[in-house]
CSV table of C-alpha atoms in Angstrom, one decimal:
chain,number,residue,atom,x,y,z
W,1,UNK,CA,-1.1,-6.6,-13.2
W,2,UNK,CA,0.0,-10.2,-13.6
W,3,UNK,CA,3.7,-10.2,-14.3
W,4,UNK,CA,5.7,-12.7,-16.4
W,5,UNK,CA,9.4,-12.8,-17.0
W,6,UNK,CA,11.5,-14.2,-19.8
W,7,UNK,CA,15.3,-14.5,-19.4
W,8,UNK,CA,17.6,-15.1,-22.2
W,9,UNK,CA,17.9,-14.8,-26.0
W,10,UNK,CA,16.2,-16.3,-29.0
W,11,UNK,CA,18.2,-19.1,-30.7
W,12,UNK,CA,17.4,-21.5,-33.5
W,13,UNK,CA,17.0,-24.3,-31.0
W,14,UNK,CA,15.1,-22.2,-28.5
W,15,UNK,CA,11.7,-21.5,-30.1
W,16,UNK,CA,9.9,-18.3,-29.2
W,17,UNK,CA,6.7,-19.3,-31.0
W,18,UNK,CA,5.1,-21.0,-28.0
W,19,UNK,CA,5.8,-17.9,-25.9
W,20,UNK,CA,4.2,-15.6,-28.4
W,21,UNK,CA,1.2,-17.9,-28.9
W,22,UNK,CA,0.6,-18.1,-25.2
W,23,UNK,CA,0.4,-14.4,-24.8
W,24,UNK,CA,-1.7,-13.9,-27.9
W,25,UNK,CA,-4.3,-16.2,-26.4
W,26,UNK,CA,-4.7,-14.2,-23.2
W,27,UNK,CA,-7.9,-12.0,-23.2
W,28,UNK,CA,-7.3,-8.3,-23.6
W,29,UNK,CA,-9.2,-7.4,-20.4
W,30,UNK,CA,-6.5,-9.3,-18.3
W,31,UNK,CA,-3.8,-6.8,-17.4
W,32,UNK,CA,-0.4,-8.4,-17.9
W,33,UNK,CA,3.2,-7.1,-18.1
W,34,UNK,CA,6.0,-9.2,-19.7
W,35,UNK,CA,9.4,-8.4,-18.4
W,36,UNK,CA,12.1,-9.6,-20.8
W,37,UNK,CA,15.7,-9.7,-19.6
W,38,UNK,CA,18.0,-10.0,-22.7
W,39,UNK,CA,21.0,-8.6,-24.5
W,40,UNK,CA,19.0,-8.7,-27.7
W,41,UNK,CA,16.3,-6.0,-27.1
W,42,UNK,CA,16.2,-5.0,-30.8
W,43,UNK,CA,15.5,-8.6,-31.9
W,44,UNK,CA,12.6,-8.8,-29.5
W,45,UNK,CA,11.3,-5.5,-30.8
W,46,UNK,CA,11.4,-7.0,-34.3
W,47,UNK,CA,9.8,-10.3,-33.7
W,48,UNK,CA,7.0,-9.5,-31.1
W,49,UNK,CA,3.6,-8.6,-32.6
W,50,UNK,CA,2.6,-5.0,-31.7
W,51,UNK,CA,-0.3,-6.1,-29.5
W,52,UNK,CA,2.2,-8.1,-27.3
W,53,UNK,CA,5.0,-5.5,-27.5
W,54,UNK,CA,2.7,-3.0,-25.9
W,55,UNK,CA,2.7,-5.2,-22.8
W,56,UNK,CA,6.5,-5.7,-22.7
W,57,UNK,CA,9.2,-4.1,-20.6
W,58,UNK,CA,12.6,-4.8,-22.1
W,59,UNK,CA,15.4,-4.9,-19.6
W,60,UNK,CA,19.1,-5.5,-19.7
W,61,UNK,CA,20.2,-9.1,-19.3
W,62,UNK,CA,20.5,-10.2,-15.7
W,63,UNK,CA,21.6,-13.4,-14.0
W,64,UNK,CA,18.4,-15.3,-13.1
W,65,UNK,CA,19.6,-15.9,-9.5
W,66,UNK,CA,20.4,-12.2,-9.2
W,67,UNK,CA,16.9,-11.4,-10.3
W,68,UNK,CA,15.4,-13.6,-7.6
W,69,UNK,CA,17.2,-11.7,-4.8
């Protein structure tokens, strides 16, 4: 699998559309996992299309530097 990570939340000034579009354009035969670290799991479940949500692992929010350790 090719792993991607997203840290944070969705805000009016922080568009999530580009993120969604990028993953929608990836061919289905490429195995990817998207790890989302956020306090707003429910919001991500609501806004992500089902074909992307199937590739998502929702995690509790974590400090970016802690994640890198």
